Tab-separated table of N, CA, C and O in Angstrom:
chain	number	residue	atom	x	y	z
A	1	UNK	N	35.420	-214.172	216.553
A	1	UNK	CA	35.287	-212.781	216.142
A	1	UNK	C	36.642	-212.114	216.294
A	1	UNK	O	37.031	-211.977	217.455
A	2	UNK	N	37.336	-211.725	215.430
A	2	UNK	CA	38.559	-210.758	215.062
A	2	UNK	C	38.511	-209.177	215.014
A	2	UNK	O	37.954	-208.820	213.976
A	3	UNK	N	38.802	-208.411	215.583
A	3	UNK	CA	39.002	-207.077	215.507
A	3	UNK	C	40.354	-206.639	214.589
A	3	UNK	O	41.407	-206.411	215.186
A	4	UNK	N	40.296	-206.542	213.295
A	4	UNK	CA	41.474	-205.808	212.725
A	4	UNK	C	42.040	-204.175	212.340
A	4	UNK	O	41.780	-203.809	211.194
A	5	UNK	N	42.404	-203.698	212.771
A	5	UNK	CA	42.604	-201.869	212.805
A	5	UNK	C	44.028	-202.170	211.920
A	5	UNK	O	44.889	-203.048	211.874
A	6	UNK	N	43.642	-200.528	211.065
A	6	UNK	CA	44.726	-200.284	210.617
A	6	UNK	C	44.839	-198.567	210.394
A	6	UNK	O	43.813	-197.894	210.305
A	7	UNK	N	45.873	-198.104	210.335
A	7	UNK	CA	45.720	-196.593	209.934
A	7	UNK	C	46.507	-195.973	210.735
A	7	UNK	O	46.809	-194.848	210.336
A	8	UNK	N	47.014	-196.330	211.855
A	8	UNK	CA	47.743	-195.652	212.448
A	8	UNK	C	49.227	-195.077	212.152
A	8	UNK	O	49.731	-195.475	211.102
A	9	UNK	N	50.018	-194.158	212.979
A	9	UNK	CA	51.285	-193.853	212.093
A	9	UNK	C	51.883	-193.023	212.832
A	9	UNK	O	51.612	-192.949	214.030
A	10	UNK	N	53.017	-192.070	212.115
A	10	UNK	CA	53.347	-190.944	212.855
A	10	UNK	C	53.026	-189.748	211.916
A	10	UNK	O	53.150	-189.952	210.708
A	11	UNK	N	52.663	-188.632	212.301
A	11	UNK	CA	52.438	-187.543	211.372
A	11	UNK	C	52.763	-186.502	212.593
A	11	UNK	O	52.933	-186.669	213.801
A	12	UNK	N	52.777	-184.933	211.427
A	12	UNK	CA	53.380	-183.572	212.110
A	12	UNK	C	51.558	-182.652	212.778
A	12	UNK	O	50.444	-182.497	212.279
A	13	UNK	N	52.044	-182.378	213.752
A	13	UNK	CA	50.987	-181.591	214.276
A	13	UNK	C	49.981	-180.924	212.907
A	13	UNK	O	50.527	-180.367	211.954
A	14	UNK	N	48.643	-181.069	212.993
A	14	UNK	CA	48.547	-180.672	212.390
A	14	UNK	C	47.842	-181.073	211.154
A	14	UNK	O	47.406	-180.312	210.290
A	15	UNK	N	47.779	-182.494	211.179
A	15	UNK	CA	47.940	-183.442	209.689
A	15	UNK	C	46.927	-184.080	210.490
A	15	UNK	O	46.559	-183.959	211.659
A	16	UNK	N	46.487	-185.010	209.218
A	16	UNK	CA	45.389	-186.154	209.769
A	16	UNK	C	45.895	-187.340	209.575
A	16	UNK	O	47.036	-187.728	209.321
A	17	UNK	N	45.006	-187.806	209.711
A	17	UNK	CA	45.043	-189.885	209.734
A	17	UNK	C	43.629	-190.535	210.096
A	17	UNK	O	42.882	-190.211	211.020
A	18	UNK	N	43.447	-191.537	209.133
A	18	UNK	CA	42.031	-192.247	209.171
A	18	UNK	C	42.259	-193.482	209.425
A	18	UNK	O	43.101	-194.152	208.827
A	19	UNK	N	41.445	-193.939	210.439
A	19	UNK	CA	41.859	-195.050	211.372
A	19	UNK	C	40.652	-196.068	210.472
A	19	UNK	O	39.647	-195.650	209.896
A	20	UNK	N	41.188	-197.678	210.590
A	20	UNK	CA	40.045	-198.316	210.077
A	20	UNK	C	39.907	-199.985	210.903
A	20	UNK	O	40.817	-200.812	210.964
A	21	UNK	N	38.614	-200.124	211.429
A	21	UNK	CA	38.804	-201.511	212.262
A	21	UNK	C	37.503	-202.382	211.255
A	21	UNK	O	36.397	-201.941	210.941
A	22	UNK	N	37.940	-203.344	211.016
A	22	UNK	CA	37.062	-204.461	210.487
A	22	UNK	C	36.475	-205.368	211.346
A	22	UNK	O	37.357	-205.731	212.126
A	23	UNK	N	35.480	-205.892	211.585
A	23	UNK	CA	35.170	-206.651	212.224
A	23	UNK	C	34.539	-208.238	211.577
A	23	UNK	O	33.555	-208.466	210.874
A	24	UNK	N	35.488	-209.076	212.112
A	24	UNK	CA	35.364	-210.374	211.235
A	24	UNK	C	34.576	-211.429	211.916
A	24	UNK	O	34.226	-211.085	213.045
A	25	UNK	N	34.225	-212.520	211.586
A	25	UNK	CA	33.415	-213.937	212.043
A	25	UNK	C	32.147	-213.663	211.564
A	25	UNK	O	31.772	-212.776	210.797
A	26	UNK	N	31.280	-214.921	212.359
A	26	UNK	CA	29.937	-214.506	211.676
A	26	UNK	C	28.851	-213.808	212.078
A	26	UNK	O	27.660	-214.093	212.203
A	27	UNK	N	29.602	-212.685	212.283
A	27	UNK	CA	28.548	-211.560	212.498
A	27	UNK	C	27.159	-211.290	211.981
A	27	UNK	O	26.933	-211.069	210.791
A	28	UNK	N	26.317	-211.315	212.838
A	28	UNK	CA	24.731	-210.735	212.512
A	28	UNK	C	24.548	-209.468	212.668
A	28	UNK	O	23.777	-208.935	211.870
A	29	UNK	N	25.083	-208.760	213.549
A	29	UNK	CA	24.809	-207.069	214.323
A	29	UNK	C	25.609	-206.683	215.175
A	29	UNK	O	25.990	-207.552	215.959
A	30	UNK	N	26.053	-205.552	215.317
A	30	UNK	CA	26.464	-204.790	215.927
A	30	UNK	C	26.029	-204.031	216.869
A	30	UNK	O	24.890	-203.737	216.506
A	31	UNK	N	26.227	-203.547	217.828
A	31	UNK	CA	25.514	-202.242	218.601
A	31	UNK	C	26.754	-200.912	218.318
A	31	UNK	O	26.951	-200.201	217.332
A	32	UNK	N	27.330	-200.971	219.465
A	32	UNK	CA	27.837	-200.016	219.170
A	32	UNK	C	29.308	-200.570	218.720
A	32	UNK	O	29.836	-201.678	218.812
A	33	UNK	N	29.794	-199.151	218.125
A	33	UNK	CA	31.339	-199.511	217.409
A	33	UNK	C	32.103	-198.322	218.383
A	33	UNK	O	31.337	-197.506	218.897
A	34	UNK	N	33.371	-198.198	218.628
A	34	UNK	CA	33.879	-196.863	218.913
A	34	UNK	C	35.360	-197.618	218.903
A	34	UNK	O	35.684	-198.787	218.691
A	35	UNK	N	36.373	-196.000	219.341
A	35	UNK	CA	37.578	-195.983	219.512
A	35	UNK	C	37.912	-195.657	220.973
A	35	UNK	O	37.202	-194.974	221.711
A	36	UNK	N	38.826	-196.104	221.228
A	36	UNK	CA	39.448	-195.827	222.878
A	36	UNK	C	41.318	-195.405	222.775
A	36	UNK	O	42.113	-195.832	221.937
A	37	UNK	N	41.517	-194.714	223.609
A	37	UNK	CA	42.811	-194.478	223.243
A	37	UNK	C	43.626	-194.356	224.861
A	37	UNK	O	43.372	-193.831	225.945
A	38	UNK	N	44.550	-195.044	224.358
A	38	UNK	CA	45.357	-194.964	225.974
A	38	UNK	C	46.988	-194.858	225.867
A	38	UNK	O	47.868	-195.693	225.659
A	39	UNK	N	46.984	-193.270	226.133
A	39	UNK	CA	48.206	-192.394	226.110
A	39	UNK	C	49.315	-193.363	227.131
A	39	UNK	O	48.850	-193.713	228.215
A	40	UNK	N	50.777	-193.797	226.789
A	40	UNK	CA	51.339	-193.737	228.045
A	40	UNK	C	51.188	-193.408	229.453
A	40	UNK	O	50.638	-192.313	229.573
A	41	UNK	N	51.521	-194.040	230.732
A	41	UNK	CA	50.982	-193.719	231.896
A	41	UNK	C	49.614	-193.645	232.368
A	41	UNK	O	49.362	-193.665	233.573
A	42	UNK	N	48.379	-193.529	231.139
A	42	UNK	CA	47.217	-192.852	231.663
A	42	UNK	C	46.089	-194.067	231.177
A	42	UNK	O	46.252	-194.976	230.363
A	43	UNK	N	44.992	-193.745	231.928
A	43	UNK	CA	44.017	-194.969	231.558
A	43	UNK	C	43.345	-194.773	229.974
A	43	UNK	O	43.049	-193.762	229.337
A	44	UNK	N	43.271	-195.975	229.720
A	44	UNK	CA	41.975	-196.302	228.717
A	44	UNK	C	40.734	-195.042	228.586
A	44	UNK	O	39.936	-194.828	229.499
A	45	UNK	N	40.743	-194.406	227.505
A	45	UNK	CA	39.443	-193.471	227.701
A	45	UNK	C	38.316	-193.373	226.003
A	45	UNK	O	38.812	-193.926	225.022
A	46	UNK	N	37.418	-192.928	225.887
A	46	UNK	CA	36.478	-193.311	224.896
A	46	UNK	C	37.056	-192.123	223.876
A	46	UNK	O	37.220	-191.024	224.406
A	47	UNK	N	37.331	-192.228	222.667
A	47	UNK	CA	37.484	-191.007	221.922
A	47	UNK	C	36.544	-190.502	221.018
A	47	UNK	O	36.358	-189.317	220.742
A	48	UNK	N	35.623	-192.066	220.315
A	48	UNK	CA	34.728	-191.281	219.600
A	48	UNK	C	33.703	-192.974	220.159
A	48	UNK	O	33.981	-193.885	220.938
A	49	UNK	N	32.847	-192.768	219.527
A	49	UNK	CA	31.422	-194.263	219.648
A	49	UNK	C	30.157	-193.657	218.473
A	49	UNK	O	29.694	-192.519	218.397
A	50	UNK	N	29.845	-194.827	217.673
A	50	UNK	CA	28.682	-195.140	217.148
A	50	UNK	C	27.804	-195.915	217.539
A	50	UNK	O	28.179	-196.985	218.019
A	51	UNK	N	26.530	-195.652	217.467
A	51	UNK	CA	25.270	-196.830	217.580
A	51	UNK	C	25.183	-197.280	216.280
A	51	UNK	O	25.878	-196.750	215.413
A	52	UNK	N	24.406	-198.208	216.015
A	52	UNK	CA	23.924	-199.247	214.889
A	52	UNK	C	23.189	-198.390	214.654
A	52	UNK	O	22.297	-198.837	213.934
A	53	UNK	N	23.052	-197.358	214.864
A	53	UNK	CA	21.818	-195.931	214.324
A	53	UNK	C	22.409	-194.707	213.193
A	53	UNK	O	22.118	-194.116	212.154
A	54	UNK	N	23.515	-194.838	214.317
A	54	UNK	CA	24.481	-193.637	213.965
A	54	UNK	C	24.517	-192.551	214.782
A	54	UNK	O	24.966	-191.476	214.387
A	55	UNK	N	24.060	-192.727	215.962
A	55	UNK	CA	24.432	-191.728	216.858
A	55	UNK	C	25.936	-191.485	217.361
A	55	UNK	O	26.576	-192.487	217.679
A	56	UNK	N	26.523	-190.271	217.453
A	56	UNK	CA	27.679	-190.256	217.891
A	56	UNK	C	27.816	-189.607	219.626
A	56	UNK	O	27.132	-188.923	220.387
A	57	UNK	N	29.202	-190.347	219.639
A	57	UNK	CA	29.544	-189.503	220.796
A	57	UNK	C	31.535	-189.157	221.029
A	57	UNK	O	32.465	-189.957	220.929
A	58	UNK	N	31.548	-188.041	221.272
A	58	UNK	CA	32.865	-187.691	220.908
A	58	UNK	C	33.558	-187.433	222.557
A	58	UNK	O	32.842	-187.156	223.520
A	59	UNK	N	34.704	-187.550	222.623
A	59	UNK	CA	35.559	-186.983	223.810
A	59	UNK	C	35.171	-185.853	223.480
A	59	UNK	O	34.623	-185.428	222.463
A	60	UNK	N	35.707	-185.093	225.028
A	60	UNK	CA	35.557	-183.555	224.254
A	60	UNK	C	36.757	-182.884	223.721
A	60	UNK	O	36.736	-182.007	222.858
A	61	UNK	N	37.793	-183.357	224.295
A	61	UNK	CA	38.776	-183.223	223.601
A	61	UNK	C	38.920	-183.617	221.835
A	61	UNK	O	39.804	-183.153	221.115
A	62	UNK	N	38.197	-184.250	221.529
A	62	UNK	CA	38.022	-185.105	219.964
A	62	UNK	C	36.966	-184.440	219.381
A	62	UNK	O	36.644	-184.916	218.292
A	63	UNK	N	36.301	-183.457	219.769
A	63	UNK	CA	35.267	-183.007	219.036
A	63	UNK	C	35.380	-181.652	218.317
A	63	UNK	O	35.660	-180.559	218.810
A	64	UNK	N	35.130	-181.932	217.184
A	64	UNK	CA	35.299	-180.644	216.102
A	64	UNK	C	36.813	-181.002	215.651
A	64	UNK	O	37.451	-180.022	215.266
A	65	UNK	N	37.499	-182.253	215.634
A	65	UNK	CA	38.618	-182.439	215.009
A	65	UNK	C	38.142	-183.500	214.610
A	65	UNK	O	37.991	-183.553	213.389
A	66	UNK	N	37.626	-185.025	215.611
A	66	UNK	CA	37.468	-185.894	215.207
A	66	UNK	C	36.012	-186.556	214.796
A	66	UNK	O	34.963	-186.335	215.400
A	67	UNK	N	36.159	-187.381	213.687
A	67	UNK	CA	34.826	-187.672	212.654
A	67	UNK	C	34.457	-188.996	212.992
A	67	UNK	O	35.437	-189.584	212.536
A	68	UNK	N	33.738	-189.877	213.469
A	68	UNK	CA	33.448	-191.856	213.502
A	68	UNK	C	32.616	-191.733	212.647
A	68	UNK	O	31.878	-190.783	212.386
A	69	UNK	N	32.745	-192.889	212.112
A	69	UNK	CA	31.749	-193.175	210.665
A	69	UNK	C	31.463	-194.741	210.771
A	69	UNK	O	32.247	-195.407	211.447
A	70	UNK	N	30.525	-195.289	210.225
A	70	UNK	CA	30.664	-196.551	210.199
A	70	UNK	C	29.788	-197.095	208.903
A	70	UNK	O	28.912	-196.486	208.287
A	71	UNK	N	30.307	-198.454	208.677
A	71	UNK	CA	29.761	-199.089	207.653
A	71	UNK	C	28.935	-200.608	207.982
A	71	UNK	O	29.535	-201.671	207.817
A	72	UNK	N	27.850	-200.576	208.344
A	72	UNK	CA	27.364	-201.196	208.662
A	72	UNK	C	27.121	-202.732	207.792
A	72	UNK	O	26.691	-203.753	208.330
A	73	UNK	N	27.498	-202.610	206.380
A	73	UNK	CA	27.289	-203.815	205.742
A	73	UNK	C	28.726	-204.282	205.798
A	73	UNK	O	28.857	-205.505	205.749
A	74	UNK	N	29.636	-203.689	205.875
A	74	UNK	CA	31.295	-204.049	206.236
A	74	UNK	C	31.645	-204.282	207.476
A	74	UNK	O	32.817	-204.341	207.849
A	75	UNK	N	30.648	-204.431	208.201
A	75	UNK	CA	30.912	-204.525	209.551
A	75	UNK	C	32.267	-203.538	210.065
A	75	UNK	O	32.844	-204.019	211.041
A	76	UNK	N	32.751	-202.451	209.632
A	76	UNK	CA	33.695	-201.281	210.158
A	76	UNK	C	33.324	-200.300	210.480
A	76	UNK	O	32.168	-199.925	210.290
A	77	UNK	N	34.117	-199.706	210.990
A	77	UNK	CA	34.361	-198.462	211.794
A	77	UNK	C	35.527	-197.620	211.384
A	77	UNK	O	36.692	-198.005	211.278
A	78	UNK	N	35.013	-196.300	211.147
A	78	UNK	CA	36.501	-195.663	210.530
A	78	UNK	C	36.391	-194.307	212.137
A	78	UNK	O	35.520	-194.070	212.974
A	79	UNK	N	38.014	-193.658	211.813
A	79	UNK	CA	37.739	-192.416	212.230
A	79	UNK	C	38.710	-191.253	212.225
A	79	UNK	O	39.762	-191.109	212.848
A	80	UNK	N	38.088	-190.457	211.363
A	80	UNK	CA	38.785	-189.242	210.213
A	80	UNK	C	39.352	-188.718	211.883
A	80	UNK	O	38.577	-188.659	212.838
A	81	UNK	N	40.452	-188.463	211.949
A	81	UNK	CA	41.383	-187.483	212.552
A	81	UNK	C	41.825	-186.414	212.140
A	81	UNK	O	42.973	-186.607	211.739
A	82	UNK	N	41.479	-185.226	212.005
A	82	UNK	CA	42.213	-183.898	211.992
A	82	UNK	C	43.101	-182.951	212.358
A	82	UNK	O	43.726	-183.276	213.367
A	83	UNK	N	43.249	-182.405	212.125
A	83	UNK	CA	44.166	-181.008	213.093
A	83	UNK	C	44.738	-182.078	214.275
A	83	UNK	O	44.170	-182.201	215.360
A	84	UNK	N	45.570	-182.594	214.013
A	84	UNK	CA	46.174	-183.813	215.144
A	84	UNK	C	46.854	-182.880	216.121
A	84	UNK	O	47.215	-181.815	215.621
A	85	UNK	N	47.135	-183.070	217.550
A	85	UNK	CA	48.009	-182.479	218.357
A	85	UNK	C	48.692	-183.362	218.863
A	85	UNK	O	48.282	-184.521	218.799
A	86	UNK	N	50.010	-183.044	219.553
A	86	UNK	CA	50.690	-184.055	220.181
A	86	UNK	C	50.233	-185.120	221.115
A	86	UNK	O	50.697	-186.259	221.169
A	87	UNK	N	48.864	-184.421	222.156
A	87	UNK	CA	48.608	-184.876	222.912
A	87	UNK	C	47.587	-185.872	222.255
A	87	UNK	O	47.434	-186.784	223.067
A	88	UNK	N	46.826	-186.093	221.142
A	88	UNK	CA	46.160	-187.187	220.628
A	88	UNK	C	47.417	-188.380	220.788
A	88	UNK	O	46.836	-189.450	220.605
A	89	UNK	N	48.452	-188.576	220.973
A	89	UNK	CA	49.782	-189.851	220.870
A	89	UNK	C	49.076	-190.527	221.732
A	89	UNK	O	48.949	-190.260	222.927
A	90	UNK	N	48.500	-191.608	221.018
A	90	UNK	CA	48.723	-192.812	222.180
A	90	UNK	C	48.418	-194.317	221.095
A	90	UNK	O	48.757	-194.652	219.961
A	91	UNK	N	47.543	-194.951	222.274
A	91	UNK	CA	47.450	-196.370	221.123
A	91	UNK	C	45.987	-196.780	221.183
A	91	UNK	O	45.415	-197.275	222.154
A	92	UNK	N	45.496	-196.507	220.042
A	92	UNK	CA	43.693	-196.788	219.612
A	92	UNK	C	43.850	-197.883	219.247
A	92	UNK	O	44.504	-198.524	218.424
A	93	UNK	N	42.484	-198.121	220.685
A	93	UNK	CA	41.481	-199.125	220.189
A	93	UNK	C	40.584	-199.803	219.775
A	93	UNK	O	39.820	-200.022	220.715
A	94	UNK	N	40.263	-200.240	218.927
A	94	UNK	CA	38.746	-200.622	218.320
A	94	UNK	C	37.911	-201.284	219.378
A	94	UNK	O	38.355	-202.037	220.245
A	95	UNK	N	36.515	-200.890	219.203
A	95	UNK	CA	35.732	-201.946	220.572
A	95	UNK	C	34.663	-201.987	219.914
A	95	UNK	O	34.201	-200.953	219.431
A	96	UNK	N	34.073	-203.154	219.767
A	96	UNK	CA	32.780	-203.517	219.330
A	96	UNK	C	31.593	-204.226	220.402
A	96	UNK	O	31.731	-205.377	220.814
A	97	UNK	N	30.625	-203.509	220.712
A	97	UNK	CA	29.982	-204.066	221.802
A	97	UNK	C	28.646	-204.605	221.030
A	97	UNK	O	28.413	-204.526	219.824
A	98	UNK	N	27.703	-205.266	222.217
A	98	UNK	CA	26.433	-205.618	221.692
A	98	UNK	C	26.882	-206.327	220.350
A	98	UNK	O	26.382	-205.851	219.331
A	99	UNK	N	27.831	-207.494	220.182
A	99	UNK	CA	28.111	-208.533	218.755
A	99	UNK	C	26.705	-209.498	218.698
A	99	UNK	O	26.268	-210.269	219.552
A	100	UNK	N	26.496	-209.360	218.167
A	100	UNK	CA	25.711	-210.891	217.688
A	100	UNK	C	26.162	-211.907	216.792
A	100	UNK	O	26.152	-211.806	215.565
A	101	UNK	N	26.494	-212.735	217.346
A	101	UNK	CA	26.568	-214.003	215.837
A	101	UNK	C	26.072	-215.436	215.931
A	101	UNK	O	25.459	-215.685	216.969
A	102	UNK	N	26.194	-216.304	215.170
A	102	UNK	CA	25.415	-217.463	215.647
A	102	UNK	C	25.509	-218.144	216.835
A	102	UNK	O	24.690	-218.847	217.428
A	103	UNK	N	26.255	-217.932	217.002
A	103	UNK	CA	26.325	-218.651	218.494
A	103	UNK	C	26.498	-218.506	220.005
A	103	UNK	O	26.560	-219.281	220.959
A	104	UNK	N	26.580	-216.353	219.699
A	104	UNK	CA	26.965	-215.711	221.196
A	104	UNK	C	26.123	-214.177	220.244
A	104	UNK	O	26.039	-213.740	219.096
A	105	UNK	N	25.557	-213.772	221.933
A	105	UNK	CA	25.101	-212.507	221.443
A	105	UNK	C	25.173	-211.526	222.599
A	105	UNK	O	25.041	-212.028	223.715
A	106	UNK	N	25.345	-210.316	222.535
A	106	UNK	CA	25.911	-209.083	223.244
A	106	UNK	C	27.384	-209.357	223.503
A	106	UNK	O	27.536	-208.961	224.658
A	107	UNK	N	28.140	-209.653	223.222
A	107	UNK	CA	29.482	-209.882	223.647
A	107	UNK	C	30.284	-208.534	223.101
A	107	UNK	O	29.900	-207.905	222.115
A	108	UNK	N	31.327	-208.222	223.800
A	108	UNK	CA	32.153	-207.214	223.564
A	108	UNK	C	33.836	-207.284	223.152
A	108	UNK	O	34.654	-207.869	223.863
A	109	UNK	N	34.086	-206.779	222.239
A	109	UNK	CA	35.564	-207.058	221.597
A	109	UNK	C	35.978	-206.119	221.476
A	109	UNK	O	35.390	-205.092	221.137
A	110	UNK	N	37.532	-206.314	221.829
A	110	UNK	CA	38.580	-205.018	221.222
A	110	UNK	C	39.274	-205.474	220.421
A	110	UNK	O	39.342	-206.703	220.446
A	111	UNK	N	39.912	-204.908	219.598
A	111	UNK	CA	41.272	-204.798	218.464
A	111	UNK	C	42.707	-204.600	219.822
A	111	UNK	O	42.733	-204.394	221.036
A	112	UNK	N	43.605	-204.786	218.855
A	112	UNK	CA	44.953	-205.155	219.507
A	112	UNK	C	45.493	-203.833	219.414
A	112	UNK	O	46.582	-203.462	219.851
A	113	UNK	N	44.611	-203.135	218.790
A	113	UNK	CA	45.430	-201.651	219.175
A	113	UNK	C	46.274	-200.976	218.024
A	113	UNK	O	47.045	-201.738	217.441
A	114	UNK	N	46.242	-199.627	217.599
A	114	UNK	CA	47.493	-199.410	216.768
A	114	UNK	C	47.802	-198.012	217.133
A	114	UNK	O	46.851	-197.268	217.372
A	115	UNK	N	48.913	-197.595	217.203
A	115	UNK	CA	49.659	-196.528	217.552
A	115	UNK	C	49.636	-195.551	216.839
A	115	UNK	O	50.113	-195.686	215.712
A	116	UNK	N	49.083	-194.246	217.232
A	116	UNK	CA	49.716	-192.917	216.511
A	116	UNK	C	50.341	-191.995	217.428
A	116	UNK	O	50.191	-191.750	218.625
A	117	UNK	N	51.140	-191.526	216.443
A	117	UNK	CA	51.856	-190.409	217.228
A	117	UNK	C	51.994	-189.297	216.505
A	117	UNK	O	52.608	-189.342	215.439
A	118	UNK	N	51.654	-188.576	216.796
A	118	UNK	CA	51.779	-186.725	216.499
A	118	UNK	C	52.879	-186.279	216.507
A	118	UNK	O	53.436	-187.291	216.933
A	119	UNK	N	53.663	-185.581	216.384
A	119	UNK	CA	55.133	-185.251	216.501
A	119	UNK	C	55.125	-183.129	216.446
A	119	UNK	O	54.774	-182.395	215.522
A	120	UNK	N	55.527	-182.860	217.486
A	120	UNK	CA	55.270	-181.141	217.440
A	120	UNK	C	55.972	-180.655	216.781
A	120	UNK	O	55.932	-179.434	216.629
């Protein structure tokens, strides 16, 4: 199972960016999908999460800027960024929990990460 993200970048306060993680092998299901982001110096923290339902859950800092969406027959995860601030800079990660596939089930994966940065 492969986690691939792409979308990240640099943009001006202000601007958006839509993040996108694929999830590859032979996937049967998903549980949940989300993003994690970990600023320089500071820990790992949740920014947005989907269920295989579509329930969301947002940082609170990420909420009312930021959107998770997912595509359940593409096995992805997107997530619309808005009104960016400096302090969104860090490096997102894709995490896919609860995997199923033929041969392992509930297992949990991250992506390798991709960088945005905001610029004031």
């Amino acid at each position: 199972v492969q986690l691939q993200a792409s979308g990240g970048g640099l943009v001006q306060a202000g601007g958006s960016l839509r993040l996108s993680c694929t999830v590859s092998g032979s996937i049967i299901s998903i549980n949940d999908m989300g993003w994690y982001r970990q600023a320089a110096g500071k820990a790992r923290e949740l920014a947005a999460a989907i269920t295989s339902g579509g329930t969301t859950t947002y940082a609170d800092s990420a909420k009312g800027r930021f959107t998770i969406s997912r595509d359940n027959a593409k096995n992805t995860v997107y997530l619309q960024m808005n009104s960016l601030k400096p302090e969104d800079t860090a490096v997102y990660y894709c995490n896919a929990d609860g995997v199923r596939t033929m041969m392992k089930f509930g297992m949990d994966y991250w992506g390798k990460g991709t960088q945005v940065t905001v610029s004031s």
